Coordinates of C-alpha atoms and ligand atoms in Angstrom, one line a residue:
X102 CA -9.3 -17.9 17.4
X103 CA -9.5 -14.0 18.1
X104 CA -6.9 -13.6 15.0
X105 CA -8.6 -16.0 12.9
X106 CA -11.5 -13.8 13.5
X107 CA -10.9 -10.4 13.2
X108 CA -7.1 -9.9 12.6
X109 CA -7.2 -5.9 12.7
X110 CA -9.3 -6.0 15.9
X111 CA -7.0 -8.8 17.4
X112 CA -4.0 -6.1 17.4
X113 CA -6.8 -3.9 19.2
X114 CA -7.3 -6.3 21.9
X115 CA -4.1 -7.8 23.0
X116 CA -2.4 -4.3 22.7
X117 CA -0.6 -3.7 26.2
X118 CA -0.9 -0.6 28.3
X119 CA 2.5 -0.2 28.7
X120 CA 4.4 -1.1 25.2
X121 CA 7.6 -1.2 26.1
X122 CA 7.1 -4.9 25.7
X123 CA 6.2 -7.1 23.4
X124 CA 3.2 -9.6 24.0
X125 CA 3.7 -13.0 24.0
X126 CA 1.3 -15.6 22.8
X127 CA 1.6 -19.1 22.4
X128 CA -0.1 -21.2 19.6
X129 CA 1.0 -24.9 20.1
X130 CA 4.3 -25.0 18.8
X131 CA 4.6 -21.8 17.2
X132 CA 5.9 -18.9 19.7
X133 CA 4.7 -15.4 18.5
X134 CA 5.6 -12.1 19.2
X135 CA 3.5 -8.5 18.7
X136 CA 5.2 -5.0 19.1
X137 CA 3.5 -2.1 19.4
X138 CA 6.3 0.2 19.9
X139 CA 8.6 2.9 17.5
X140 CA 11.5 1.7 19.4
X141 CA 10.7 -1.8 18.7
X142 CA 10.6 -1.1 15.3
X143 CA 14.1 0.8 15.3
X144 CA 15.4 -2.4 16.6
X145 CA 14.1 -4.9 14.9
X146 CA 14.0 -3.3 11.2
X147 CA 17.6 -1.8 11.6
X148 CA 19.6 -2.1 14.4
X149 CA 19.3 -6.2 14.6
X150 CA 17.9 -6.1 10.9
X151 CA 20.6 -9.5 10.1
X152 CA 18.3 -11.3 13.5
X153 CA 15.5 -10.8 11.7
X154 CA 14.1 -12.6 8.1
X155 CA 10.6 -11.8 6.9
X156 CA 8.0 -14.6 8.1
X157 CA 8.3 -17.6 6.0
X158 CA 4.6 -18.4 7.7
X159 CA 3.3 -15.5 5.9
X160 CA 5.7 -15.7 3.0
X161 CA 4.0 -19.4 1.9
X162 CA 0.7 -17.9 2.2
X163 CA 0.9 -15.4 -0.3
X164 CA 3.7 -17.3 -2.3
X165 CA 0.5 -17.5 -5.1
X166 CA 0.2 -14.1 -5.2
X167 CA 4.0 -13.1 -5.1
X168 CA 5.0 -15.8 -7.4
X169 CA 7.4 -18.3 -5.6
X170 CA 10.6 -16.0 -7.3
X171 CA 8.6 -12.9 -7.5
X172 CA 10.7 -9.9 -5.3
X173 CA 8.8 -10.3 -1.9
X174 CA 10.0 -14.3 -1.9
X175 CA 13.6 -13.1 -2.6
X176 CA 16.6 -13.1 -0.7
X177 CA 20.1 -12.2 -1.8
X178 CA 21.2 -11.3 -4.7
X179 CA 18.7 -12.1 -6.9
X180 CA 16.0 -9.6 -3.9
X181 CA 18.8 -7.2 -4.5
X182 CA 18.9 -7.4 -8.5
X183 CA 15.3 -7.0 -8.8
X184 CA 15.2 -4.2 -6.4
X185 CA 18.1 -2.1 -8.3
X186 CA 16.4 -2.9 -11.6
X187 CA 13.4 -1.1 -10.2
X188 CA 14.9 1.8 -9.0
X189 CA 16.1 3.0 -11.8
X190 CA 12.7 3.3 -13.5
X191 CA 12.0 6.1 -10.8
X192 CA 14.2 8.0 -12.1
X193 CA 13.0 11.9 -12.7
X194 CA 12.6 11.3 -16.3
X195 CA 10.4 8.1 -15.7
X196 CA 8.2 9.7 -12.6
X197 CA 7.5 12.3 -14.7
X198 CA 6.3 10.5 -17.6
X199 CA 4.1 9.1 -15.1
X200 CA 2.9 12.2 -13.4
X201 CA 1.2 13.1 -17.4
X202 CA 0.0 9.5 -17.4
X203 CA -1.9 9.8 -13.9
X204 CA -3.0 13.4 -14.7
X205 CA -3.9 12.2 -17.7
X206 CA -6.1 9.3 -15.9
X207 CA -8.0 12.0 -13.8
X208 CA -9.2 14.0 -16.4
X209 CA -10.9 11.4 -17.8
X210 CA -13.2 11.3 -14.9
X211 CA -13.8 15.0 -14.8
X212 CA -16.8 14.7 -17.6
X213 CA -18.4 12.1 -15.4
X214 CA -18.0 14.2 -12.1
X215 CA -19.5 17.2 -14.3
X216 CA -22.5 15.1 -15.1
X217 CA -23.3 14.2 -11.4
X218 CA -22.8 17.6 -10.4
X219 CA -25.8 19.0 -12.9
X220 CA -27.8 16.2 -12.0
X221 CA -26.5 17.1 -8.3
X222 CA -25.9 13.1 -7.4
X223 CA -23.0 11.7 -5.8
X224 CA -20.2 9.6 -7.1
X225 CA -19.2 6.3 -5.4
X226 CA -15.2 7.4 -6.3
X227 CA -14.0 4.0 -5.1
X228 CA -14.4 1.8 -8.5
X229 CA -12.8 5.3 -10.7
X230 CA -10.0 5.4 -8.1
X231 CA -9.1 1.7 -8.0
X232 CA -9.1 1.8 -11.8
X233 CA -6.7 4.7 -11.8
X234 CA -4.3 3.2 -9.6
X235 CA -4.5 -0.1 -11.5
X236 CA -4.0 1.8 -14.9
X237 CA -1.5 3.6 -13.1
X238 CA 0.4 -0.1 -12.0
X239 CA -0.1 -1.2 -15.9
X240 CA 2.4 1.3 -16.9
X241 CA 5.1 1.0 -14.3
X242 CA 5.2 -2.7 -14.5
X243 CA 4.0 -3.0 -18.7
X244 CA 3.8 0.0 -20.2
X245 CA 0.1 -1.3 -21.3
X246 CA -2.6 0.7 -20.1
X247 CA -4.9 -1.6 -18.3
X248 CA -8.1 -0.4 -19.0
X249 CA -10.2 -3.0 -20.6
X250 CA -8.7 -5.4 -18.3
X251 CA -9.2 -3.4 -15.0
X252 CA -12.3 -4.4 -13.9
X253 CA -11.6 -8.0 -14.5
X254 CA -8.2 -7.7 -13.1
X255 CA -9.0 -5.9 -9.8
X256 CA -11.6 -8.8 -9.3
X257 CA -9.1 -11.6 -9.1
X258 CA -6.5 -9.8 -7.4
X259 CA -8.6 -9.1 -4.5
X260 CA -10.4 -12.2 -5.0
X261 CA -6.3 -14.0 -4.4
X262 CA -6.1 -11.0 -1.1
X263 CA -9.2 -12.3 0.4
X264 CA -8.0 -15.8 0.0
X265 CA -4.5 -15.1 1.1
X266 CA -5.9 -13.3 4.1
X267 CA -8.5 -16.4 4.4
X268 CA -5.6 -18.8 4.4
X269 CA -3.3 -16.9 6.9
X270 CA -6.5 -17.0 9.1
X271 CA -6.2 -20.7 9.2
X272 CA -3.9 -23.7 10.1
X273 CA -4.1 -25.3 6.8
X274 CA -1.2 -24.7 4.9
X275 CA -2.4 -25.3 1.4
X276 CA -5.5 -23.0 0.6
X277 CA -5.6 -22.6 -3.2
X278 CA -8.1 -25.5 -4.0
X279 CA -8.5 -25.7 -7.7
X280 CA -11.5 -23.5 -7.8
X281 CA -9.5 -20.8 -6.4
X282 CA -6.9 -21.2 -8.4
X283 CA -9.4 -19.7 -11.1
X284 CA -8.2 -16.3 -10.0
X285 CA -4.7 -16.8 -10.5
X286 CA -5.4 -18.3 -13.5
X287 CA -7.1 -15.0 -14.9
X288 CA -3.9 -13.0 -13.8
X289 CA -1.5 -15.2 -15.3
X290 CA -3.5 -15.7 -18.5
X291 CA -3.7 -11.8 -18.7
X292 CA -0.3 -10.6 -18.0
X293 CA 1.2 -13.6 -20.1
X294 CA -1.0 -12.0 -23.1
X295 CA -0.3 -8.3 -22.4
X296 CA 3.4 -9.1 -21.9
X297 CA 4.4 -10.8 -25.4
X298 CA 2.4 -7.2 -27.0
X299 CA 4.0 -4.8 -24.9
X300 CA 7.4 -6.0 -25.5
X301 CA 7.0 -5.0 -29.1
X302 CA 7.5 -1.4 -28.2
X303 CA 10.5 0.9 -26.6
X304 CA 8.6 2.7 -23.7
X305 CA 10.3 1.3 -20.2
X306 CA 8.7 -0.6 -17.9
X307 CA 9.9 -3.2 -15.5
X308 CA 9.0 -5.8 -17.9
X309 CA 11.3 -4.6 -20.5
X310 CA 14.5 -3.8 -18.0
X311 CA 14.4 -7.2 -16.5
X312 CA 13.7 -8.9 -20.4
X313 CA 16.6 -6.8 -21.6
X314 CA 18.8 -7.6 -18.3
X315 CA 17.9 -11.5 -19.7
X316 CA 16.1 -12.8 -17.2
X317 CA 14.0 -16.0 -17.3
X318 CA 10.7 -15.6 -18.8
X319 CA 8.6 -17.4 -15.7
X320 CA 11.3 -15.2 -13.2
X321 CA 9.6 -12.2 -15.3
X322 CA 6.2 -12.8 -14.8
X323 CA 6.7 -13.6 -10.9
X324 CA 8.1 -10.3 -10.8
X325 CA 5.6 -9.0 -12.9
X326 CA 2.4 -10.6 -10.4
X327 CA 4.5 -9.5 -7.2
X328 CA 4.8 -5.7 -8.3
X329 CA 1.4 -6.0 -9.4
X330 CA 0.1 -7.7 -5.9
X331 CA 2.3 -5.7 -3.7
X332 CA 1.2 -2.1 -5.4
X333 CA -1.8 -1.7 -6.4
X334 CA -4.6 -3.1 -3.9
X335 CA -2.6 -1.3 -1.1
X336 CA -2.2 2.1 -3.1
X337 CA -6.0 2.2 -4.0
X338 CA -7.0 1.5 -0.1
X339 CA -4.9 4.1 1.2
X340 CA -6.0 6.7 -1.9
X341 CA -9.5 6.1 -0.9
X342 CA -8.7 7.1 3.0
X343 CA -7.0 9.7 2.0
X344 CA -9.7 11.1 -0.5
X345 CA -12.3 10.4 2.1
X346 CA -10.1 12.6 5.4
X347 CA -10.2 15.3 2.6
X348 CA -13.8 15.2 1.1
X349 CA -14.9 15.9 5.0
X350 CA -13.0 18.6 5.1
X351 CA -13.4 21.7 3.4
X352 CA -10.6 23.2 4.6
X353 CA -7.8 20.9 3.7
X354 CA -9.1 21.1 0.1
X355 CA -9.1 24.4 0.0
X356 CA -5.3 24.4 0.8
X357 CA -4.3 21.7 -1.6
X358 CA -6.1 23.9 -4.2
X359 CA -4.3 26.6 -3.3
X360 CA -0.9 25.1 -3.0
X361 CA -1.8 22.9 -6.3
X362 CA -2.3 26.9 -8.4
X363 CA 1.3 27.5 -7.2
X364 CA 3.1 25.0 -8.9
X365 CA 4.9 26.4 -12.2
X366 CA 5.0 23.4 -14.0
X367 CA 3.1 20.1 -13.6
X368 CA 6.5 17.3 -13.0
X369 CA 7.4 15.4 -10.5
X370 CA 9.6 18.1 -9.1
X371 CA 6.5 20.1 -8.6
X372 CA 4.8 17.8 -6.9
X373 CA 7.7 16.3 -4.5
X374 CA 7.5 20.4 -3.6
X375 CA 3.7 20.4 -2.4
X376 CA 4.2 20.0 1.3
X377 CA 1.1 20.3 2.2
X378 CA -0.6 17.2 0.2
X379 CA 2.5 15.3 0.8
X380 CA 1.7 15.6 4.7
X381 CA -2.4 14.9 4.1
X382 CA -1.3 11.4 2.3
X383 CA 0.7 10.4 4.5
X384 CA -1.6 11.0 7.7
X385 CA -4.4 9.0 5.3
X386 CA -1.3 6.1 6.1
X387 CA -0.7 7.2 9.4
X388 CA -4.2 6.8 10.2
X389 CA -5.1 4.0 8.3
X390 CA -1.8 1.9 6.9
X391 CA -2.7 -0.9 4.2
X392 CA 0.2 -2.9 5.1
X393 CA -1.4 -3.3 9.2
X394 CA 1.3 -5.3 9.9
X395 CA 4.8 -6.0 9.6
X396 CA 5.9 -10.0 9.7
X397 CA 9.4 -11.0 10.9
X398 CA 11.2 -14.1 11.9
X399 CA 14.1 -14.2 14.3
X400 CA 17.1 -16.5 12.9
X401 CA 18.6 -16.3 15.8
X402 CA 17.5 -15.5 20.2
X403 CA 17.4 -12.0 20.5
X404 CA 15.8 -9.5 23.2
X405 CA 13.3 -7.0 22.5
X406 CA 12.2 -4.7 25.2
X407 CA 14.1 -7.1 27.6
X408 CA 11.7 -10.2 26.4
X409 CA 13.5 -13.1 25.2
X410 CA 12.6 -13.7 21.7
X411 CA 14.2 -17.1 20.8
X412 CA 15.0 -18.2 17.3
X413 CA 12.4 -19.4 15.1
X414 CA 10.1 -16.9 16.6
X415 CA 7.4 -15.2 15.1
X416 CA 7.1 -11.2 15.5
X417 CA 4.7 -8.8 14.3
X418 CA 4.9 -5.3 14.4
X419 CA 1.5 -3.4 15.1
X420 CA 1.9 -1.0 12.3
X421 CA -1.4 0.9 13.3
X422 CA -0.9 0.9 16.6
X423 CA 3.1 2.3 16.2
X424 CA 1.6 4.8 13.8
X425 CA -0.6 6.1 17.2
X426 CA 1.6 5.9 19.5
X427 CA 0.9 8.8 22.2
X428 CA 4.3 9.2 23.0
X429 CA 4.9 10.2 19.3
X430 CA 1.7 12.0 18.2
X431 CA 0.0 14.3 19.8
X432 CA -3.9 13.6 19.6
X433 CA -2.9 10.3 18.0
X434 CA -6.3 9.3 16.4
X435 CA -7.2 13.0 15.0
X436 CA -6.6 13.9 11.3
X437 CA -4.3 16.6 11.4
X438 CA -3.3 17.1 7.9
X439 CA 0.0 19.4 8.3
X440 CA 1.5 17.2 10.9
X441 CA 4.2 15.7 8.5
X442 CA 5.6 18.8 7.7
X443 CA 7.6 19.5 11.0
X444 CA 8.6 16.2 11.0
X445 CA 8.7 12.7 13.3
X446 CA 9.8 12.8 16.7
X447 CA 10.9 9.0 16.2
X448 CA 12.0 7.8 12.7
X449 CA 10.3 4.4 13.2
X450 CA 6.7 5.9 14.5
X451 CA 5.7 5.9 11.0
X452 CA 6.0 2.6 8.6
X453 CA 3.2 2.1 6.2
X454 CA 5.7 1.1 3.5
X455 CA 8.2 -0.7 5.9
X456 CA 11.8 -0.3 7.1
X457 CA 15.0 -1.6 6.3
X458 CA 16.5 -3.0 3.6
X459 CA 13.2 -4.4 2.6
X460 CA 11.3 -1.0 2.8
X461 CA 9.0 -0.8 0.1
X462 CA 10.4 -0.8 -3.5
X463 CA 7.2 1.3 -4.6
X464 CA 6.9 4.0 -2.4
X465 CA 7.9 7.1 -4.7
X466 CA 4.9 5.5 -7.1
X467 CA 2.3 4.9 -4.9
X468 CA 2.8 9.1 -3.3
X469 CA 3.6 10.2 -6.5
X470 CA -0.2 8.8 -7.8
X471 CA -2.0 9.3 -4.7
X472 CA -1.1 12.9 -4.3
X473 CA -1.2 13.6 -8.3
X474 CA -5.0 12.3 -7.7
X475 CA -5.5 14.3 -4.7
X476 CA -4.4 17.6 -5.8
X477 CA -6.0 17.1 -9.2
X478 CA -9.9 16.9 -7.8
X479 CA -9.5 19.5 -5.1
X480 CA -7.7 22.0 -8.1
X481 CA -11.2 21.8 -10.3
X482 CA -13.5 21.0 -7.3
X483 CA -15.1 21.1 -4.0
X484 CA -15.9 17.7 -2.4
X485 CA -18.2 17.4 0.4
X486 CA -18.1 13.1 1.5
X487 CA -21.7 11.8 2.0
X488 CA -21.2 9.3 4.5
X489 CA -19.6 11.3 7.6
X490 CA -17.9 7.5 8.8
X491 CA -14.5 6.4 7.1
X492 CA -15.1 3.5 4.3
X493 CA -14.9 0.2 6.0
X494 CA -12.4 -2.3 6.1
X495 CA -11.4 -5.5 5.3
X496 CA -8.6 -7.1 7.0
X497 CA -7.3 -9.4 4.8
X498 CA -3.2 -10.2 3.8
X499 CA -3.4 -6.1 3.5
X500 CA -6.1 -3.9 4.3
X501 CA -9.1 -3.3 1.9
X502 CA -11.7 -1.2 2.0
X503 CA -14.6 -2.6 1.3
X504 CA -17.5 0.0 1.3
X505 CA -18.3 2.4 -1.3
X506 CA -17.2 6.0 -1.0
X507 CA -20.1 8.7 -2.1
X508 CA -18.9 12.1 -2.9
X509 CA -21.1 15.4 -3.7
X510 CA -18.7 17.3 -6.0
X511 CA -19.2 21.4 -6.9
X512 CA -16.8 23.5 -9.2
X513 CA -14.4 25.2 -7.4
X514 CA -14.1 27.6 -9.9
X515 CA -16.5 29.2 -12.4
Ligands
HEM643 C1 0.3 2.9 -0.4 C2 0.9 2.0 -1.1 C3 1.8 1.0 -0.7 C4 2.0 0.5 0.6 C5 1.2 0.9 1.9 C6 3.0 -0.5 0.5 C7 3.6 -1.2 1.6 C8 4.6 -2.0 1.6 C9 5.3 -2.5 2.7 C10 4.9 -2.3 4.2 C11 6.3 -3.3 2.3 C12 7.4 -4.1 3.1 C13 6.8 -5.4 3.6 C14 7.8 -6.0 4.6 O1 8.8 -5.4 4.9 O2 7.4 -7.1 5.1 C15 6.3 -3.3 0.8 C16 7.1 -4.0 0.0 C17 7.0 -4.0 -1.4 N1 6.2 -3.2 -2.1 FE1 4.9 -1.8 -1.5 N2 3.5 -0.6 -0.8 C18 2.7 0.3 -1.5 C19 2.9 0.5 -2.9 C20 3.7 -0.2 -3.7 C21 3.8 0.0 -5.1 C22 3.0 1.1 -5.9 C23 4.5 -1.0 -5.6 C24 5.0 -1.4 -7.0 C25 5.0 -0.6 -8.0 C26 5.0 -1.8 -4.5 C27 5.8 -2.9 -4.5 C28 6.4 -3.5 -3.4 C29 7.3 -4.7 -3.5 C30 7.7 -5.4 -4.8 C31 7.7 -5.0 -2.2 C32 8.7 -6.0 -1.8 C33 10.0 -5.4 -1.6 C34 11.1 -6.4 -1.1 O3 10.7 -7.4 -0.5 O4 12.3 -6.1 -1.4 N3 4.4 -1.3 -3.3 N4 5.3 -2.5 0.4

């Protein structure tokens, strides 16, 4: 009941003093499993990775959203020729392509940001950065830029998250009543539509490597929703922590500014380079990771921490709580943005995008956009956050922030 609650305060609660083991909880036949330390991780995620298959209890509640063939469903070959397919769109050439598209994206809110500054009111950046990273997905997975549709778009994805989470919440197995199929409706109708245009042209996108690879149209457009699903809700959350750890604090921005004046060309090179917002993005995911939690299945017993874990078992790794872990980060819940930059003490203390074979296929995107964005505003301005409290959140199949996020803005040069 605790879970079906509050999941992201349930992870708070039954967390263990000691970690070394995992907590055991029974719910009628089901047997499940919660880690909450690196080491656990390690083991689970790599060194007994074949003992392990993601949750196929989670896996049927967001099979809607994934698309029952769509790359988080996958196994195989067919998880591995998707994934491969993918890759190679991250290619230099294609990242930076993408770096002018996103720089391109936050200039377009710099007239709007001018405006509040002269009329000396703040901007609630969460709609113009959810909209950037959605514009952002459209190109990597369409090469259509989804601006008209964004609004409408962003509504029925997180509309399917909040149901997903809903449904995972409760017993019943089959949530998507017709009325809330209307969501998935909207996506499908939209990316069927923006599909059959977009494949008239030669930019790349996933859509047009997997067409040309010949894949089945309805195996397309599973990929196409799980891309979509997996990237965007979870790169907008953690863009709006991150942009709210550095609008309270003058001087981080100050030092991405600086850092950002040093770069001698605008590429993806140049950005992989800037240490320093590289490390303040990825405490934003240390702090607060979209993906809260990791969801295995064993396939066969194994022992984790010296617990039996027998097959069939669910486990969940704590990915907040494994992310402050004391033993691996000193002042654990502080924002300290240069701490990335000497490095982890344990390689599996830090997992917002996963581990494994499975680790995120999306990774290079979602820090390529989220540090374009960051380094962008604090380059041209000052941000002062008017709410000193983080944006709240909403635990649902990842987690969402739900609150607005005001921002006073100032030139940082004349
Ligand atoms: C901050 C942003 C992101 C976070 C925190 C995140 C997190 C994750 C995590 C934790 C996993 C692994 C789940 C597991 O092992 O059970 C994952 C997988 C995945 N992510 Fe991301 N992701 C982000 C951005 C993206 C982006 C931008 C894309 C697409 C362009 C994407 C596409 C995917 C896909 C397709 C998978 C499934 C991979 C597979 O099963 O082989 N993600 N993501």
């Amino acid at each position: 009941m605790a879970f079906q609650q509050d999941p992201y305060g349930f992870f708070d609660e039954y967390k263990p003093k000691d970690t070394s083991q995992p907590v055991q909880l029974n719910l009628g036949f089901r047997r499940f499993f919660f880690c909450y330390d690196p080491q656990h991780a390690q083991h689970i995620l790599q060194e007994q990775k074949h003992k392990y298959d993601k949750s196929s209890l989670v896996l049927k509640k967001i099979k809607p959203l994934s698309g029952p063939q769509g790359l988080i469903q996958l196994t195989g070959d067919d998880a591995q020729r998707v994934r491969q397919t993918s890759t190679k769109l991250t290619n230099n050439a294609g990242m930076d392509r993408l770096v002018q598209k996103v720089e391109g994206f936050v200039q377009e809110l710099f007239p709007l940001i001018d405006r509040s500054i002269e009329k000396n009111e703040a901007v609630d950046l969460v709609p113009h950065l959810t909209r950037i990273v959605l514009r952002t997905a459209g190109v990597f997975v369409l090469n259509h830029d989804l601006i008209s549709e964004s609004d409408k778009l962003n509504a029925a994805f997180v509309d399917l998250n909040r149901k997903a989470g809903e449904s995972l919440r409760s017993i019943a197995e089959c949530p998507f009543s017709p009325a809330k199929k209307r969501s998935l409706n909207t996506i499908h109708a939209e990316l069927d539509q923006i599909a059959e245009e977009a494949l008239k042209d030669d930019e790349p996108s996933l859509l047009k490597a997997l067409t040309n690879r010949g894949e089945d149209k309805s195996f397309v457009r599973d990929q196409l929703k799980a891309f979509m699903f997996a990237g965007y809700d979870t790169t907008a959350s953690s863009l709006i922590f991150a942009t709210y750890l550095v609008a309270a604090n003058q001087a981080v921005q100050s030092r991405i500014a600086s850092e950002a004046v040093r770069i001698p060309e605008m590429n993806y090179e140049g950005l992989k380079s800037s240490v320093f917002v590289q490390s303040t993005y990825k405490e934003a995911l240390r702090l607060y990771p979209s993906a809260y939690f990791l969801p295995r299945e064993t396939n066969q017993d194994d022992v984790v921490g010296g617990v039996k874990i027998p097959k069939g078992s669910q486990v969940f790794l704590s990915v907040r709580h494994i992310q402050r872990h004391p033993e691996y980060f000193e002042r654990p819940d502080e924002f300290v943005a240069d701490r990335f930059i000497n490095g982890l003490k344990h390689p599996f203390s830090f997992l917002p995008f996963g581990g494994g074979p499975r680790i995120c296929i999306g990774m290079a995107l979602a820090k390529l956009e989220a540090t374009l964005v960051l380094q962008k505003l604090c380059e041209r301005y000052e941000m002062q956050a008017a709410n000193p409290e983080p944006p709240e959140i909403e635990a649902l199949i990842t987690a969402h922030t739900k609150s607005p996020l005001p921002v006073f803005f100032k030139r940082r040069y004349s």
